[in-house]
PDB file of C-alpha atoms in Angstrom:
ATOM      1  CA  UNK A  16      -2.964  -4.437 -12.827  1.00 91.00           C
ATOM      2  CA  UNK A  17      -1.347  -2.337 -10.298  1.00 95.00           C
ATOM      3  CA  UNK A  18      -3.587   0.415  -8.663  1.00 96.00           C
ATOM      4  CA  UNK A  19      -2.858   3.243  -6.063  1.00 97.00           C
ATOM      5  CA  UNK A  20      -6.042   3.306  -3.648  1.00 97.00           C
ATOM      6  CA  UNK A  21      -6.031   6.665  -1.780  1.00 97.00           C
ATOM      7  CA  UNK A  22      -8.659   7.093   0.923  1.00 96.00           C
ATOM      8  CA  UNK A  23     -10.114  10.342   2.692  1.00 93.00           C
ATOM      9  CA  UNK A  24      -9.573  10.312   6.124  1.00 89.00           C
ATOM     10  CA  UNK A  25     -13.219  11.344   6.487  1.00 90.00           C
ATOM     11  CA  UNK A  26     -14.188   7.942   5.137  1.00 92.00           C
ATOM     12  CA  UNK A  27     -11.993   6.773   8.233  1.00 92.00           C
ATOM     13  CA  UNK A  28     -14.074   8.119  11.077  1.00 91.00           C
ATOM     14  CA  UNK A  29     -17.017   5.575  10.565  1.00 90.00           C
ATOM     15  CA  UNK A  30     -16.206   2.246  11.434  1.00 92.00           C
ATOM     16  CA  UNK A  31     -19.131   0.748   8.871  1.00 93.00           C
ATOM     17  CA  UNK A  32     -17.815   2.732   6.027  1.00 93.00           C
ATOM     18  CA  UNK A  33     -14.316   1.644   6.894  1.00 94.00           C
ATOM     19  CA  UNK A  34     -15.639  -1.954   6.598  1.00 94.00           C
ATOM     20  CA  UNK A  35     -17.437  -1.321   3.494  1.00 94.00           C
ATOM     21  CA  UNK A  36     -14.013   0.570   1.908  1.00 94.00           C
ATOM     22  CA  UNK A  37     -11.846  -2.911   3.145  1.00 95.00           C
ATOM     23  CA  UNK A  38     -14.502  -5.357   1.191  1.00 94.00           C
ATOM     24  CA  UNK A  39     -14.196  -3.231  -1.669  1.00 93.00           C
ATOM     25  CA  UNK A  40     -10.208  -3.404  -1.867  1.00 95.00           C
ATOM     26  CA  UNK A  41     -10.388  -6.898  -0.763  1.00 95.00           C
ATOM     27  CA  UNK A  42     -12.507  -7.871  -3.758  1.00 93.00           C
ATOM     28  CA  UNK A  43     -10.328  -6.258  -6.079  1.00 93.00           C
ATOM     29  CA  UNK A  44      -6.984  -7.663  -4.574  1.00 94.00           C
ATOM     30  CA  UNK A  45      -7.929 -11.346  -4.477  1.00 92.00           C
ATOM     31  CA  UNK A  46      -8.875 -11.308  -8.359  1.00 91.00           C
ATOM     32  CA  UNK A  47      -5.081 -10.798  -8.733  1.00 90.00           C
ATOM     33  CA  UNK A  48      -4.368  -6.888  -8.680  1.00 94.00           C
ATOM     34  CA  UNK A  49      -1.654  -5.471  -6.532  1.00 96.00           C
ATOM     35  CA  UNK A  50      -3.023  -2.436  -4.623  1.00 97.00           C
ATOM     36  CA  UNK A  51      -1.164  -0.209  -2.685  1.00 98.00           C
ATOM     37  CA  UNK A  52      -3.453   1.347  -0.116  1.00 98.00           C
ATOM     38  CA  UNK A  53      -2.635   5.445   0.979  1.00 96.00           C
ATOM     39  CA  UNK A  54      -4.686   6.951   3.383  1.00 95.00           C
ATOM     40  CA  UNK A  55      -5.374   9.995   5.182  1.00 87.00           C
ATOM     41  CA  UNK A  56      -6.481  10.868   8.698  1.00 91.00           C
ATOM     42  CA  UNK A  57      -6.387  15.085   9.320  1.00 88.00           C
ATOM     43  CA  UNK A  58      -9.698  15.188  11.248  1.00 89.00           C
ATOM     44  CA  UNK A  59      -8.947  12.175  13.684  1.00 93.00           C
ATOM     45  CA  UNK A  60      -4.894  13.532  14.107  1.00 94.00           C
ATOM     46  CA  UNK A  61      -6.553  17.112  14.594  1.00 93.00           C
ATOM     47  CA  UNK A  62      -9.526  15.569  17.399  1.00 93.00           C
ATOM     48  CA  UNK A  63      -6.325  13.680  18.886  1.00 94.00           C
ATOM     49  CA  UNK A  64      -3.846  17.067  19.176  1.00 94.00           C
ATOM     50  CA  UNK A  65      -6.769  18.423  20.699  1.00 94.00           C
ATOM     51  CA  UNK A  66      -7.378  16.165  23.666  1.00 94.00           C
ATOM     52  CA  UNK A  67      -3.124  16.240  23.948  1.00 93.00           C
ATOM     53  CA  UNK A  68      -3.827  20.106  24.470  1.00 95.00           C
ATOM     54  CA  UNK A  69      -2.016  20.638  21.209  1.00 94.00           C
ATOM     55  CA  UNK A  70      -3.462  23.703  18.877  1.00 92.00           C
ATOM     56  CA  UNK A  71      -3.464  22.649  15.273  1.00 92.00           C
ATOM     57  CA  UNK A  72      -2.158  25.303  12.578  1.00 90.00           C
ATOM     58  CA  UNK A  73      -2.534  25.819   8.981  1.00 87.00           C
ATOM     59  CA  UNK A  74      -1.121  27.499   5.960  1.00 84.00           C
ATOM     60  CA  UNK A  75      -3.074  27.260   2.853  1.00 76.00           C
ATOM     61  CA  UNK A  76      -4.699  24.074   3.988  1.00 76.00           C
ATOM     62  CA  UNK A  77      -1.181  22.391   5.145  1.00 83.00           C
ATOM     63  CA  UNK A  78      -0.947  21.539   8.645  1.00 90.00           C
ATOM     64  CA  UNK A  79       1.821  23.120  10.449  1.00 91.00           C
ATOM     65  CA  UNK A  80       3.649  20.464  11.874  1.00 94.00           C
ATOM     66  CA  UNK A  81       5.831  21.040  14.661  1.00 94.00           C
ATOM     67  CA  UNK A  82       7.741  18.314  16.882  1.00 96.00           C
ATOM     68  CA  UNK A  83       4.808  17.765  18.760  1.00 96.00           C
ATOM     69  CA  UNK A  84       2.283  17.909  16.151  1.00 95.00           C
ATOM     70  CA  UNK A  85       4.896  15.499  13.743  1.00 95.00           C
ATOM     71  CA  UNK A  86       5.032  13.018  16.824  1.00 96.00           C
ATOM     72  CA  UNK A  87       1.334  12.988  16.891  1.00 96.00           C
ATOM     73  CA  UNK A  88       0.989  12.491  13.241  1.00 95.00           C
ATOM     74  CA  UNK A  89       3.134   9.443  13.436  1.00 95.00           C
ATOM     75  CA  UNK A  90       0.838   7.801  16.544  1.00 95.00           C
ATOM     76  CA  UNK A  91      -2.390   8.788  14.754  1.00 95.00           C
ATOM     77  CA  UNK A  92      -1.752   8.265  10.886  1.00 95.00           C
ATOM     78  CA  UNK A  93       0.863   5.272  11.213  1.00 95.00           C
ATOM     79  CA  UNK A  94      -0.661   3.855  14.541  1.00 95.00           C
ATOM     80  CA  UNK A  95      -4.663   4.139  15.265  1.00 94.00           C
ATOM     81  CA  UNK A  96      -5.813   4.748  11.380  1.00 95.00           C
ATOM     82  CA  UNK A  97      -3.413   2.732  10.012  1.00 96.00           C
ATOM     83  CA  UNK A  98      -4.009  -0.514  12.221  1.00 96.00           C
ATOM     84  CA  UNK A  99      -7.733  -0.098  12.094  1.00 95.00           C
ATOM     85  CA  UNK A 100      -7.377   0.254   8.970  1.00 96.00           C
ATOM     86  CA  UNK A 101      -5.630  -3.161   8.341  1.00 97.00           C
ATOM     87  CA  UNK A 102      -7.885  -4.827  10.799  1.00 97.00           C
ATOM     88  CA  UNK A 103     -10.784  -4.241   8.956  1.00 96.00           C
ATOM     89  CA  UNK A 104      -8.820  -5.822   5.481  1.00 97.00           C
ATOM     90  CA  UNK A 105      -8.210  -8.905   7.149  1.00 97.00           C
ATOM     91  CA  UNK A 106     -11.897  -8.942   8.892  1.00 96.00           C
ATOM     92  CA  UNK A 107     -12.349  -8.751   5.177  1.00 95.00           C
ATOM     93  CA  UNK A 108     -10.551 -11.692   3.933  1.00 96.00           C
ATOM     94  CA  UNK A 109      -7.076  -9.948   2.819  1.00 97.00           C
ATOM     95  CA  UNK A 110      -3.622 -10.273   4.543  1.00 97.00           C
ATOM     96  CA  UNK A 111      -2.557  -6.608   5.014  1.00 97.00           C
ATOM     97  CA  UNK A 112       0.497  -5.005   6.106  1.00 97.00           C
ATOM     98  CA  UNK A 113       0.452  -1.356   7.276  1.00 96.00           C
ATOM     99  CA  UNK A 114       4.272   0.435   6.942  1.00 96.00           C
ATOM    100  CA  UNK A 115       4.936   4.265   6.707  1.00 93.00           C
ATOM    101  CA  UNK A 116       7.637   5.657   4.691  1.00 92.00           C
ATOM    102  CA  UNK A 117      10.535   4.404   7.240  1.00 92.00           C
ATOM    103  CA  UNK A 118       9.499   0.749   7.142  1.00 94.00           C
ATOM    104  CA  UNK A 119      11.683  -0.919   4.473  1.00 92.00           C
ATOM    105  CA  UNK A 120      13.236   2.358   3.595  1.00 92.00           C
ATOM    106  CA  UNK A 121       9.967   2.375   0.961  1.00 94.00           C
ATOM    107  CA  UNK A 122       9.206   6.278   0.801  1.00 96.00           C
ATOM    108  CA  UNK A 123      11.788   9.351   0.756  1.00 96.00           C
ATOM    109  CA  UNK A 124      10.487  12.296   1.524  1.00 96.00           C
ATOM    110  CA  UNK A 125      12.154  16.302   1.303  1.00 95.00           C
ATOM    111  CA  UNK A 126      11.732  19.018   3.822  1.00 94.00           C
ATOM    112  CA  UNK A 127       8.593  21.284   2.075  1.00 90.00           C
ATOM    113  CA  UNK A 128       8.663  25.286   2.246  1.00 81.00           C
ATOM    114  CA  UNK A 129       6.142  27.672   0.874  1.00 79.00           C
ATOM    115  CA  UNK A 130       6.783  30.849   0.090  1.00 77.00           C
ATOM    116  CA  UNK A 131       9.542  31.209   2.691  1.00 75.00           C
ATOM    117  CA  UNK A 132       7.295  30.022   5.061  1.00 78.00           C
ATOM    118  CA  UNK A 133       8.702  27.022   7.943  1.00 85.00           C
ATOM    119  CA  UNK A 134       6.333  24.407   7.955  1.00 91.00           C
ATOM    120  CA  UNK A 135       8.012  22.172   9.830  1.00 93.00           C
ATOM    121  CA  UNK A 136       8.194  18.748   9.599  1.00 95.00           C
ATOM    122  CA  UNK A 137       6.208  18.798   6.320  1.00 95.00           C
ATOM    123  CA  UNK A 138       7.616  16.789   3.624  1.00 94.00           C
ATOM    124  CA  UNK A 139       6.417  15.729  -0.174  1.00 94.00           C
ATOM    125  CA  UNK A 140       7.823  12.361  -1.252  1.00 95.00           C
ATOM    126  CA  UNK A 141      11.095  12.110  -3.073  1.00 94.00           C
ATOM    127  CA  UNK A 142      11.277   8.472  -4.466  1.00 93.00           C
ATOM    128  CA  UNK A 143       9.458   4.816  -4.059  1.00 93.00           C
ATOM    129  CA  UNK A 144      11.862   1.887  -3.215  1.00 90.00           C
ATOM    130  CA  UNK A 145       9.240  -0.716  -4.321  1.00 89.00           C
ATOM    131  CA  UNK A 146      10.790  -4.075  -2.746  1.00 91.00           C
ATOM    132  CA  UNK A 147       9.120  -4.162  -0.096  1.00 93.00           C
ATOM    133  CA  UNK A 148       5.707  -3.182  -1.689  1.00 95.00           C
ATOM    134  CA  UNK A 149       6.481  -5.773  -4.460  1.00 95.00           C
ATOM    135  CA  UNK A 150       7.084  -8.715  -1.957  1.00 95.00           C
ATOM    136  CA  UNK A 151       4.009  -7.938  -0.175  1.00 96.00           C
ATOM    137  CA  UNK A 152       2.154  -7.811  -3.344  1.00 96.00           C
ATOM    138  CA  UNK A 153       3.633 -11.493  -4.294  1.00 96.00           C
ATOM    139  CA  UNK A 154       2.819 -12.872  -1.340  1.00 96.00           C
ATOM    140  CA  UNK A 155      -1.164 -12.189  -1.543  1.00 95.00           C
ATOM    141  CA  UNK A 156      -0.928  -8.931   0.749  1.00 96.00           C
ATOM    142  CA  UNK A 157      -1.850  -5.205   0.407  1.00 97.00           C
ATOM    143  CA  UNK A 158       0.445  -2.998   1.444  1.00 97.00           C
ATOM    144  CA  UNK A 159      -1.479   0.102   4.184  1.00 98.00           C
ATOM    145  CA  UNK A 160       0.699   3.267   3.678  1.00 97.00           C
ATOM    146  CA  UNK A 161       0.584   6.312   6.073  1.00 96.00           C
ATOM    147  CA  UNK A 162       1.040   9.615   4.467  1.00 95.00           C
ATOM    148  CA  UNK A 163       4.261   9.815   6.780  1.00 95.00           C
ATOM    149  CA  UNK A 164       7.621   9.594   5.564  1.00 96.00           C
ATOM    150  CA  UNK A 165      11.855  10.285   6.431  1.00 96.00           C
ATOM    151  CA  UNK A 166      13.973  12.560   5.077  1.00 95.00           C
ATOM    152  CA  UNK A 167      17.584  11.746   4.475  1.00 94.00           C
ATOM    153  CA  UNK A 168      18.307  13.198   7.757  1.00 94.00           C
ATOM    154  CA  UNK A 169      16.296  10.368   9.120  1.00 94.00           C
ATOM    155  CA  UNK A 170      13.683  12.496  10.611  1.00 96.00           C
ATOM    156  CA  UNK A 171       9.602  11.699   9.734  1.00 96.00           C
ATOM    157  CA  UNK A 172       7.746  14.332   7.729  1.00 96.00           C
ATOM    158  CA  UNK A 173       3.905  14.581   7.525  1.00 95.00           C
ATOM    159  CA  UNK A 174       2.558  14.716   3.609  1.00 94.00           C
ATOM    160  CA  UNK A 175      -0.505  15.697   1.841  1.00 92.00           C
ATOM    161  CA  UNK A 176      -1.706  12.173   1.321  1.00 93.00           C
ATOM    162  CA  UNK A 177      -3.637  13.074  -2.145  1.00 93.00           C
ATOM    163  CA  UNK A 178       0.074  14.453  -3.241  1.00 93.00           C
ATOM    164  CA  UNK A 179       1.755  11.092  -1.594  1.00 95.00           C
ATOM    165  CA  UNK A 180      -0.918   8.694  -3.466  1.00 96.00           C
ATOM    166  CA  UNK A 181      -0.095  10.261  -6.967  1.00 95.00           C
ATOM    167  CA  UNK A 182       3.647  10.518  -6.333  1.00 95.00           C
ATOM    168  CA  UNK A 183       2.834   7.128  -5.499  1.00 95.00           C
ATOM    169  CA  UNK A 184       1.242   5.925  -9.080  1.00 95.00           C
ATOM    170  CA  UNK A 185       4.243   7.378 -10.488  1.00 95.00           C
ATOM    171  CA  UNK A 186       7.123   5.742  -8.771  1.00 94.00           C
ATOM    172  CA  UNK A 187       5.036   2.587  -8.872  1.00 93.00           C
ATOM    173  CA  UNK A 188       4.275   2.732 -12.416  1.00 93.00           C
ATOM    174  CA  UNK A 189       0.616   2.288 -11.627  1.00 95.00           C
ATOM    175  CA  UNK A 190      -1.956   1.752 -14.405  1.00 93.00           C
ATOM    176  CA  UNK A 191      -5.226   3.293 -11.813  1.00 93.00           C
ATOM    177  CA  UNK A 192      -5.032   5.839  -9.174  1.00 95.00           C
ATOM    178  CA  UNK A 193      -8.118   6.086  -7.562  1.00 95.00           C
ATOM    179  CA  UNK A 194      -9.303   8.432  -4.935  1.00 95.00           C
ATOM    180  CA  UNK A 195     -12.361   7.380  -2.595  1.00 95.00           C
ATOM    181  CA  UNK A 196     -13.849  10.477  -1.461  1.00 90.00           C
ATOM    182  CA  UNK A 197     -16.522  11.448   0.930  1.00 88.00           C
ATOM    183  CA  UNK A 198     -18.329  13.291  -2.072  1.00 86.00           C
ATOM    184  CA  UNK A 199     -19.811  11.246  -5.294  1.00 80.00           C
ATOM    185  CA  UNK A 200     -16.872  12.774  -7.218  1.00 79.00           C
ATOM    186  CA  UNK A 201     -15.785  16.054  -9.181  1.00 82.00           C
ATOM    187  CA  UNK A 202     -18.912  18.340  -8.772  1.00 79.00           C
ATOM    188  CA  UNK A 203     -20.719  20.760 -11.349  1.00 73.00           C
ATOM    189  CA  UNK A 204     -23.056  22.048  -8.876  1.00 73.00           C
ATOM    190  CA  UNK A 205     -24.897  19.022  -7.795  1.00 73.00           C
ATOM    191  CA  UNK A 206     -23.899  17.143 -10.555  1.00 79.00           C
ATOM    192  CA  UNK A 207     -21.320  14.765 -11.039  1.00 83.00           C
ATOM    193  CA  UNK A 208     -19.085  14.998 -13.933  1.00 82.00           C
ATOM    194  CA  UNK A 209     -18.396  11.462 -15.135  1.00 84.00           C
ATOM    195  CA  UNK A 210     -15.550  12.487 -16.939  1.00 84.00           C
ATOM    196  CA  UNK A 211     -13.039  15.462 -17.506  1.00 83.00           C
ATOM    197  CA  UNK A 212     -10.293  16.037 -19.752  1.00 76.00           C
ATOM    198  CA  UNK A 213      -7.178  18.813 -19.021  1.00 68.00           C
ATOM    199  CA  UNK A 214      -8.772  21.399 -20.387  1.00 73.00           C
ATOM    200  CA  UNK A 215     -12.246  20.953 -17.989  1.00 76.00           C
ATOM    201  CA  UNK A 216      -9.297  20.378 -15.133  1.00 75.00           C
ATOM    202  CA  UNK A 217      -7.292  23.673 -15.373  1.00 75.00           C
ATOM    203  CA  UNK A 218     -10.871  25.283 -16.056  1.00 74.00           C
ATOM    204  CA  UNK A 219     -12.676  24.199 -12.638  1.00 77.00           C
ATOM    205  CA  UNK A 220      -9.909  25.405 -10.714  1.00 73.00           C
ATOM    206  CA  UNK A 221      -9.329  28.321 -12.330  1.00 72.00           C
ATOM    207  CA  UNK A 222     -13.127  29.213 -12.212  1.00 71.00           C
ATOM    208  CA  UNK A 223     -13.068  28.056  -8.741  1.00 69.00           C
ATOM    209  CA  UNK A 224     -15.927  25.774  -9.393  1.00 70.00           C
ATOM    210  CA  UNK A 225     -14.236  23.305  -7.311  1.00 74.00           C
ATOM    211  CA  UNK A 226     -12.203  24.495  -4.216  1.00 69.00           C
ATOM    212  CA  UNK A 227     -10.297  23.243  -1.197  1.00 71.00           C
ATOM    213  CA  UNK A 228      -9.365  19.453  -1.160  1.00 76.00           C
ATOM    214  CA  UNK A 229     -10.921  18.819  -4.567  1.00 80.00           C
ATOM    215  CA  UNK A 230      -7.998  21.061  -6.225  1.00 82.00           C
ATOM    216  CA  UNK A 231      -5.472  19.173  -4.459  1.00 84.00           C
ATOM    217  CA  UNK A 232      -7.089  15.757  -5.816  1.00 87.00           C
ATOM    218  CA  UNK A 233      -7.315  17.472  -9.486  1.00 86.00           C
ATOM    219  CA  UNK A 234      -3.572  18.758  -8.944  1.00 87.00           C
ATOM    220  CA  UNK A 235      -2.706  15.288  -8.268  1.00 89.00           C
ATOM    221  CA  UNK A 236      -4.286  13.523 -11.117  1.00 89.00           C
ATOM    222  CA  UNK A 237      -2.822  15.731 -13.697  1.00 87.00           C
ATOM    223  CA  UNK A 238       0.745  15.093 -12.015  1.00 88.00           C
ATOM    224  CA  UNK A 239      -0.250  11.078 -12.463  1.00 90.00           C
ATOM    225  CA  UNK A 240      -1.404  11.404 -15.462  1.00 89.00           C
ATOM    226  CA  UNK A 241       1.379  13.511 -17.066  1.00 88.00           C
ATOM    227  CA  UNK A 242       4.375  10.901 -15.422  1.00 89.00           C
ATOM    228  CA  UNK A 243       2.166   7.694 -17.540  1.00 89.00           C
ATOM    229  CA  UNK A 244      -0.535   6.318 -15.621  1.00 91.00           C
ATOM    230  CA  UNK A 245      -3.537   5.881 -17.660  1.00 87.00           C
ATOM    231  CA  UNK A 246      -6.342   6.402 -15.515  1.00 88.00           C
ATOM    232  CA  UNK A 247      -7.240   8.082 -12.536  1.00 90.00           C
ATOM    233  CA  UNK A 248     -10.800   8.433 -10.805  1.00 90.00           C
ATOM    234  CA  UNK A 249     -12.223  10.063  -8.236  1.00 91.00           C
ATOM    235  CA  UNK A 250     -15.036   8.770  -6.549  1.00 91.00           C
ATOM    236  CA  UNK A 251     -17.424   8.127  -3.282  1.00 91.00           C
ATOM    237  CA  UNK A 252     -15.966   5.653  -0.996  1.00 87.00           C
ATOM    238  CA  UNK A 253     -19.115   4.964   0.842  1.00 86.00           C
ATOM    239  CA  UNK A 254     -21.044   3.602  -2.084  1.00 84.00           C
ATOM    240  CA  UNK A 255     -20.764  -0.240  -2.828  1.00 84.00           C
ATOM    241  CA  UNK A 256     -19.269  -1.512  -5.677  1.00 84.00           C
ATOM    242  CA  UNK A 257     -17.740   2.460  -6.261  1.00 85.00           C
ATOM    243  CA  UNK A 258     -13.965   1.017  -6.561  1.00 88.00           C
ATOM    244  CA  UNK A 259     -14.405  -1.753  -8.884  1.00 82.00           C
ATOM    245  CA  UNK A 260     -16.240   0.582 -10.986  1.00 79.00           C
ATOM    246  CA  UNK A 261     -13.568   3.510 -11.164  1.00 80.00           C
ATOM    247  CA  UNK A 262     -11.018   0.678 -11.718  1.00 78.00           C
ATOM    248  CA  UNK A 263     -12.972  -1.896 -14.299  1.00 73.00           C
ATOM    249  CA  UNK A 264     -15.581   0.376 -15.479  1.00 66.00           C
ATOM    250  CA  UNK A 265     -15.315   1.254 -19.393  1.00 51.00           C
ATOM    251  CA  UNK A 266     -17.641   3.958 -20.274  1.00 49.00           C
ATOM    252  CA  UNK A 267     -19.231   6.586 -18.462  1.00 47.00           C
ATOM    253  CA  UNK A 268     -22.227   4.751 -17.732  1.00 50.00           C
ATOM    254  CA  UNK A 269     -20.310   1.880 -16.047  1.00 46.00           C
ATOM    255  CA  UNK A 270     -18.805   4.654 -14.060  1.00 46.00           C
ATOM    256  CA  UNK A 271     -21.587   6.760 -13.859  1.00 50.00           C
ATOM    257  CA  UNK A 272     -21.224   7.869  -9.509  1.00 69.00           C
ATOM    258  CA  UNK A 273     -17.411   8.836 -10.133  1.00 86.00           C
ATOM    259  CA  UNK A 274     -15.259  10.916 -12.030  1.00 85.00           C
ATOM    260  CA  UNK A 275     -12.875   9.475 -14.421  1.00 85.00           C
ATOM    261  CA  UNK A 276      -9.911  11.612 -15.745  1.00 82.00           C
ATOM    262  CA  UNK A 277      -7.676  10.291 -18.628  1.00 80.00           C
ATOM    263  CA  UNK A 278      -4.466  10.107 -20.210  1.00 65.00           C
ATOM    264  CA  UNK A 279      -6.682  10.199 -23.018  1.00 59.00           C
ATOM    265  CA  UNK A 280      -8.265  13.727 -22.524  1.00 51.00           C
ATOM    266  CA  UNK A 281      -5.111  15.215 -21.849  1.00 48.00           C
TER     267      UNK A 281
END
């Protein structure tokens, strides 16, 4: 099975729970999967700008990236997160390789605007050239992707990693795309919804019963789910056993501290 494992940068900050996260995707690569690994980093590349005497900026939650802000993202998100990141996988037991979008030529990214507004060097991905990712895969690795990517004018652009993991699934043709959260999934309140279809999707947002990050994640599955992929889940990183459950789990029960949204429910 092929799965797209997309991880809050949140999750990042704690060196336990970034152990914890690596045994998890270790256990479910060396029973044969290939998993491609996406991760964020915003709070760590913001802490970072901030000791550089750099002033982050945002437009409807995207991150303003100027030269120095985009040469920042590339130390923090494709050097410090992603190398800790890979450290812990092989502390772990699993041979990992972390790449951003450049290495390989793997991701293609576009120059994003919104609503006339410059942005920067923010990008959303374009196209997947999967031989690198596949010859990783054969050879027992996981490939670490940093939500970082060039253009054709060979410039690096900073992406919304939930938007980069689901673009992701669907150049990949991945069969899960899971998203490990620092919340126990797609919240009703305090309660955990175990499982949503379109309708309940278009609803919380609308409603605005979920807001901020969440939408993006809920975006992001519908896109996945509308381009094939079967399943997508969304689900707290910190809790043992939480990612073979999204990705093995086959009733609500089994997945009962997630959210599962399906092809199915659409």
């Amino acid at each position: 099975m092929r799965i797209v494992v997309k991880i809050a940068g949140a999750l990042l900050e704690s060196a336990e729970t970034t152990r914890l996260i690596a045994r998890q995707i270790a256990e479910v690569s060396q029973v044969g999967h290939e998993v491609l690994v996406l991760h964020g980093g915003g709070k760590i590349l913001t802490s970072t700008m901030e000791r550089l005497g750099l002033e982050p900026r945002f437009v409807n939650g995207l991150r303003v990236t100027d030269p120095a802000t985009r040469d920042a993202a590339l130390m923090v998100l494709a050097g410090l997160v992603n190398k800790r990141l890979v450290a812990m996988l092989a502390s772990a037991g699993q041979p990992a390789v972390g790449i951003c979008g450049g290495d390989g030529d793997t991701f293609l990214a576009e120059k994003m605007s919104l609503g006339g507004a410059d942005l920067g060097f923010v990008g959303y991905l374009t196209g997947c050239n999967a031989t690198l990712l596949e010859l990783l895969w054969v050879n027992g690795m996981v490939p670490v992707a940093a939500s970082i990517a060039p253009g054709r004018d060979g410039e690096y652009y900073n992406i919304n990693a939930d938007h980069m993991a689901a673009a992701c699934a669907e150049f990949c043709h991945a069969e899960r795309l899971i998203y490990l959260t620092d919340v126990a999934g797609v919240l009703d309140g305090s309660a955990v919804l175990p499982r949503i279809s379109a309708r309940d999707l278009e609803a919380l947002i609308r409603t605005r019963k979920v807001t901020g990050g969440m939408v993006l994640k809920l975006e992001a599955c519908r896109r996945a789910l509308l381009s094939g992929v079967p399943l997508c889940g969304i689900v707290g990183g910190a809790q043992p056993g939480a990612l073979s459950d999204a990705v093995f789990g086959s009733t609500p029960e089994a997945c009962a501290r997630g959210t599962r949204v399906e092809a199915a429910a659409l």
